[in-house]
CSV table of C-alpha atoms in Angstrom, one decimal:
chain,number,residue,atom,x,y,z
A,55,UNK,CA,222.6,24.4,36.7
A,56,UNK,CA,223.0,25.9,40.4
A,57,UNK,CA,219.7,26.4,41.9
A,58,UNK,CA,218.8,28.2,45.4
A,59,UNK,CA,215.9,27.9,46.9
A,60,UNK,CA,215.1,29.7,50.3
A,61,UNK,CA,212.2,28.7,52.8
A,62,UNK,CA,209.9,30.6,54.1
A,63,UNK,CA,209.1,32.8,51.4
A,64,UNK,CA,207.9,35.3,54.3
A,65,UNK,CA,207.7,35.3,57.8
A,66,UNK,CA,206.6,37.6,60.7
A,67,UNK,CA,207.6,37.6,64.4
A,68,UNK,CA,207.1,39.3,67.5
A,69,UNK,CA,210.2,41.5,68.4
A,70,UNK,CA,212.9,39.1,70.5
A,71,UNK,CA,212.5,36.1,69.2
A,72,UNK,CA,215.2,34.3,67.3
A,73,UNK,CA,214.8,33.2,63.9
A,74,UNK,CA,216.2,31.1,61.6
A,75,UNK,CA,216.4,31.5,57.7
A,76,UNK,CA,217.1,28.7,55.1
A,77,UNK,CA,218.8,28.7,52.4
A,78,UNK,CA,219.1,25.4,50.0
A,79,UNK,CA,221.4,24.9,46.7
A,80,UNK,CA,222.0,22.4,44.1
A,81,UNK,CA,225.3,21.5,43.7
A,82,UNK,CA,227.8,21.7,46.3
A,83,UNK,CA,231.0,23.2,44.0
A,84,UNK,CA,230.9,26.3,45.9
A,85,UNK,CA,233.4,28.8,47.0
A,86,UNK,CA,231.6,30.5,48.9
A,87,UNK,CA,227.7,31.6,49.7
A,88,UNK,CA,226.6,35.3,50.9
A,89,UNK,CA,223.7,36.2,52.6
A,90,UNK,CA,222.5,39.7,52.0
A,91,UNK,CA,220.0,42.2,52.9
A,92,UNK,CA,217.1,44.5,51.2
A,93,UNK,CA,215.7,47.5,52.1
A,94,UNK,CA,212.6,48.2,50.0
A,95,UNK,CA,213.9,50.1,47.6
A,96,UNK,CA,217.6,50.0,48.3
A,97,UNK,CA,220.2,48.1,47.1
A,98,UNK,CA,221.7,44.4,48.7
A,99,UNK,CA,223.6,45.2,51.8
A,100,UNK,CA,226.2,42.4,52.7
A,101,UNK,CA,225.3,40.9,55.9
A,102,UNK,CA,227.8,37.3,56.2
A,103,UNK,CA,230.0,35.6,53.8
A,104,UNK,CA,230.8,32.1,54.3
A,105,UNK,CA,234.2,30.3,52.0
A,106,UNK,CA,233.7,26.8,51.3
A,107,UNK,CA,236.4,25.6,53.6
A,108,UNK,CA,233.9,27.2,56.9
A,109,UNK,CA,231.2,26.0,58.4
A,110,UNK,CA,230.1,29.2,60.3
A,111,UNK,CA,230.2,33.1,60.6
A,112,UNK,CA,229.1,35.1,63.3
A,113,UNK,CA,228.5,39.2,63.4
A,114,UNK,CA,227.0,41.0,66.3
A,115,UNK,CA,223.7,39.2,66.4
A,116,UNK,CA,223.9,36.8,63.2
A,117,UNK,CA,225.3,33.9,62.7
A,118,UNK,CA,225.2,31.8,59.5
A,119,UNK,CA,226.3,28.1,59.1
A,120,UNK,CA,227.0,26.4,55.6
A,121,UNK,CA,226.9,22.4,55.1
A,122,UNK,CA,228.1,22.1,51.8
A,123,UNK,CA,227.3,18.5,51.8
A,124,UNK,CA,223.5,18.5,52.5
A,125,UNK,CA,223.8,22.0,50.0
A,126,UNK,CA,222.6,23.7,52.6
A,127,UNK,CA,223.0,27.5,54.9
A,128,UNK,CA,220.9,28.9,57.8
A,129,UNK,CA,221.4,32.3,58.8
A,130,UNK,CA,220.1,32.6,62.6
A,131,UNK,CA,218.9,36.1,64.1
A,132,UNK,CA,219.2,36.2,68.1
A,133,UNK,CA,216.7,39.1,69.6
A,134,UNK,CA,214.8,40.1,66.7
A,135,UNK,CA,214.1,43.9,66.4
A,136,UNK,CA,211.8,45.8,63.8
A,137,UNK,CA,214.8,47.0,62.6
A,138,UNK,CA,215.7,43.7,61.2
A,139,UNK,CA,212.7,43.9,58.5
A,140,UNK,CA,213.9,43.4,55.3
A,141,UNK,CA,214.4,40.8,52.8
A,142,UNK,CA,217.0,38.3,53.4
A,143,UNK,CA,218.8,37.0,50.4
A,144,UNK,CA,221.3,33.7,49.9
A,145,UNK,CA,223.4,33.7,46.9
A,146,UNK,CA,225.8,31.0,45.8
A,147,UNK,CA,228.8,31.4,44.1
A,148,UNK,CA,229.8,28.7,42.4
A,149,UNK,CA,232.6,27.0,40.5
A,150,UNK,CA,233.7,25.8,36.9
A,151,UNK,CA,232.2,27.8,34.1
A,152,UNK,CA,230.1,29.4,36.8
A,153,UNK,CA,233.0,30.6,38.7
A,154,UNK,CA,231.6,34.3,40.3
A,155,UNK,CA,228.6,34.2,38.8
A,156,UNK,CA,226.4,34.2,42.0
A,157,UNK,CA,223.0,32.1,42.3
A,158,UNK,CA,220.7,34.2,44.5
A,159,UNK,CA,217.7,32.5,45.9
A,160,UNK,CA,214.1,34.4,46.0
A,161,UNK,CA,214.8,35.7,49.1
A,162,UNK,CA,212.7,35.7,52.5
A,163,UNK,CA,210.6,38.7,53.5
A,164,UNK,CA,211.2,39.5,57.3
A,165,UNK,CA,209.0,41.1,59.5
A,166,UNK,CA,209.2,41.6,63.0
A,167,UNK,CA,206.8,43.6,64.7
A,168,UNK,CA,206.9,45.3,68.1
B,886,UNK,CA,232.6,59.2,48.6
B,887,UNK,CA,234.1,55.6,48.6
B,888,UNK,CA,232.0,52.7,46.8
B,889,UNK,CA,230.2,51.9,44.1
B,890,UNK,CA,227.6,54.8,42.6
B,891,UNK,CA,224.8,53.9,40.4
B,892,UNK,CA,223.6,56.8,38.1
B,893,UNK,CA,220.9,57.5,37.2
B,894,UNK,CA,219.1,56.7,40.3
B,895,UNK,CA,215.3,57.0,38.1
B,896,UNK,CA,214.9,57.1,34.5
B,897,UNK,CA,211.7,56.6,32.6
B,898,UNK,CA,212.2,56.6,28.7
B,899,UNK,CA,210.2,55.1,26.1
B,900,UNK,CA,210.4,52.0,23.6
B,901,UNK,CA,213.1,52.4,21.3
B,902,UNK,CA,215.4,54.6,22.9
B,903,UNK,CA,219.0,54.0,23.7
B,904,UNK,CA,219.8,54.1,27.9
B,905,UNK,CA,223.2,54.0,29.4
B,906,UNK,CA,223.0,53.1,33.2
B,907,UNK,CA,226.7,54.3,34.8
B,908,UNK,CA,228.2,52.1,37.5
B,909,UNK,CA,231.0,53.7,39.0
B,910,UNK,CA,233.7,52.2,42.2
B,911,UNK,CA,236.5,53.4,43.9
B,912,UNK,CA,237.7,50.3,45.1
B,913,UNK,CA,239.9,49.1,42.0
B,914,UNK,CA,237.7,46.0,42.0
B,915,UNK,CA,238.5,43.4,39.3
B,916,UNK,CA,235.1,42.2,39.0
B,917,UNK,CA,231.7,44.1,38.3
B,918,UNK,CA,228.5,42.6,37.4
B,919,UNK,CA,225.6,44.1,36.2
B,920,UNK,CA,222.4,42.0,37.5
B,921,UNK,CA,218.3,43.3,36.9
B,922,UNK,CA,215.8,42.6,39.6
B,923,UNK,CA,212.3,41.6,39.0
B,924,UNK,CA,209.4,40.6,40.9
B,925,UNK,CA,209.1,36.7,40.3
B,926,UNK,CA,212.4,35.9,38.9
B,927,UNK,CA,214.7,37.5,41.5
B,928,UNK,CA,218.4,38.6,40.9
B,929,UNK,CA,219.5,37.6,37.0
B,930,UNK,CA,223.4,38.4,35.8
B,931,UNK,CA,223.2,40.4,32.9
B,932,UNK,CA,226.9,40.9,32.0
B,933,UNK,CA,230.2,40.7,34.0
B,934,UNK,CA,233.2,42.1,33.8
B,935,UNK,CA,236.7,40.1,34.9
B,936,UNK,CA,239.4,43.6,34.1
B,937,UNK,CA,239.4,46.5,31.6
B,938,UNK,CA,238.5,45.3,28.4
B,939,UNK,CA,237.2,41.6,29.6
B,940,UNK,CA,233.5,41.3,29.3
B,941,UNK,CA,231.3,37.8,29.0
B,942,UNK,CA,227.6,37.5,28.8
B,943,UNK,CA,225.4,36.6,32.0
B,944,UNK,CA,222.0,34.6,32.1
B,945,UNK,CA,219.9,37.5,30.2
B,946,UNK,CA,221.8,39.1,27.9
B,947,UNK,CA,220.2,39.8,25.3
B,948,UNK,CA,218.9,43.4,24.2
B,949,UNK,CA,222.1,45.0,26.4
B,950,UNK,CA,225.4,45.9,25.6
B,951,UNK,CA,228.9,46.8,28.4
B,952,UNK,CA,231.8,48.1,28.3
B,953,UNK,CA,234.6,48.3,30.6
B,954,UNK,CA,237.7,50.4,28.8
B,955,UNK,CA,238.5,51.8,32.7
B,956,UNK,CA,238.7,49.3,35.9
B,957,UNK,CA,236.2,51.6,37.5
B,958,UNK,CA,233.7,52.2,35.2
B,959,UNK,CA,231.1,49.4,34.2
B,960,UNK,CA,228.6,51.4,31.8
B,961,UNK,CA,225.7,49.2,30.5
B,962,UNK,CA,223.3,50.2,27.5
B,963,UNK,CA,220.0,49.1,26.6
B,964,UNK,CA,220.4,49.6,22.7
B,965,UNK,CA,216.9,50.4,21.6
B,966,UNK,CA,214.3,50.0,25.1
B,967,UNK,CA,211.5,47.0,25.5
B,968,UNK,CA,209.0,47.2,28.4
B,969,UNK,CA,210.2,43.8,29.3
B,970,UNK,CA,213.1,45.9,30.3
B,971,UNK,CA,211.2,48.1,33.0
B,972,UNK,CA,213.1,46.7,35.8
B,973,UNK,CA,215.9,47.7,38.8
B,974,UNK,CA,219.3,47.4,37.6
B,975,UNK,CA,222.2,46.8,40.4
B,976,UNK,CA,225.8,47.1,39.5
B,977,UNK,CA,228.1,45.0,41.8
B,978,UNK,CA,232.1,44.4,42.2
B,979,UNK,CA,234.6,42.4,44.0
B,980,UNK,CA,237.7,42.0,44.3
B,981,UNK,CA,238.1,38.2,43.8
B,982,UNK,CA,235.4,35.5,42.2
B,983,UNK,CA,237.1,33.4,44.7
B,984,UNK,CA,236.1,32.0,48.3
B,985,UNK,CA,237.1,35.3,49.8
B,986,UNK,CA,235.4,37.2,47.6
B,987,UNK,CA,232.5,39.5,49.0
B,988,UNK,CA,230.5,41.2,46.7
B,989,UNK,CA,229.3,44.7,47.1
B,990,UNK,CA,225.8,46.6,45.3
B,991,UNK,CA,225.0,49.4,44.4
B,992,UNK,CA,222.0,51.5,45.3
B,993,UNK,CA,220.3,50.4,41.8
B,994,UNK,CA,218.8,52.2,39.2
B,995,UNK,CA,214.9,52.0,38.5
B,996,UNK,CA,214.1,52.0,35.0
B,997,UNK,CA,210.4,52.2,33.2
B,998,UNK,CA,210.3,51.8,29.7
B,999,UNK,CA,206.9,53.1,28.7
């Protein structure tokens, strides 16, 4: 059974510095692995999506990495802003009799303050 | 408006009632999901959908029924309400399971049983 871990749990920074999220999973079989974002209250926001066959994806300032090998992602922030507070989700979406299911990992709570 | 609408957004009800959470999208997805969200256990697939009239069982199943007799329209019903069932439902789709596939949420739906 997939499992997806992500580490820190939490995490709080000073506005501009860069960050990095992790994201672990079980078995490699993937097709690809999303990271999202969480509002309190509000639904998962698509931030990157990663296909197996990549090893990185960039938008504005994110950029996420995937080693399917080790099973693992990192999703780096550049210039944190308070506006980047949120939760920050991983899910997996794996293959076989899994195939689109996704795996989502606990999720990291962000907070970056001024 | 384009997307995917969750309605209602709130509903409190009490144990023993029947609840139908709409998921509606304009995107002609294939694939919709119905996940619940709960502190401690994070994102679990409740039921997906692969077409009209294709429907398979997630990881918690159990107590909830789906149908899908339109592409758009993912409906799921909580036959007769538990309080284990207080939770935030999210209704998702894509248009692939596949490595390009990106999933997309909706805004969720906050349910108390009482």
């Amino acid at each position: 059974k997939q499992e997806v871990t992500q580490i820190p749990a939490a995490l709080s920074v000073p506005e501009g510095e860069n960050l990095v999220l992790n994201c672990s999973f079980t078995d490699s079989a993937i097709y690809n692995l999303q990271w999202f974002r969480q509002d309190p209250g509000k639904g998962l926001t698509s931030l990157l999506l990663i296909q197996s066959s990549q090893r990185e994806q960039t938008s504005g300032r994110l950029n996420a990495s995937l080693d399917k090998s080790s099973g693992r992602s990192t999703l780096y922030i550049a210039a944190s802003q308070p506006g980047d507070s949120a939760t920050y989700l991983c899910a997996v979406n794996a293959g076989g009799t899994s195939y689109g299911k996704l795996t989502f990992g606990q999720g990291t709570i962000l907070t970056v303050h001024p | 408006d384009a997307g995917i609408t969750q309605s209602p957004r709130y509903k409190i009800t009490e144990t023993g009632r029947q609840v139908t959470l709409m998921c509606h999208q304009t995107w002609s997805h294939s694939y919709m999901f119905w996940y619940r969200q709960d502190l401690g256990h994070g994102l679990r697939l409740i039921y997906y959908s692969a077409a009209a009239d294709i429907t398979d069982k997630g990881e918690v199943p159990d107590g909830y029924v789906v149908s899908r007799s339109k592409t758009e329209n993912f409906p799921l019903t909580l036959e007769s309400a538990t309080r284990s069932q207080t939770s935030v439902y999210f209704c998702a789709s894509t248009i692939t399971v596949y490595a390009t596939g990106e999933l997309f949420f909706g805004e969720g739906s906050r349910l108390t049983v009482l």
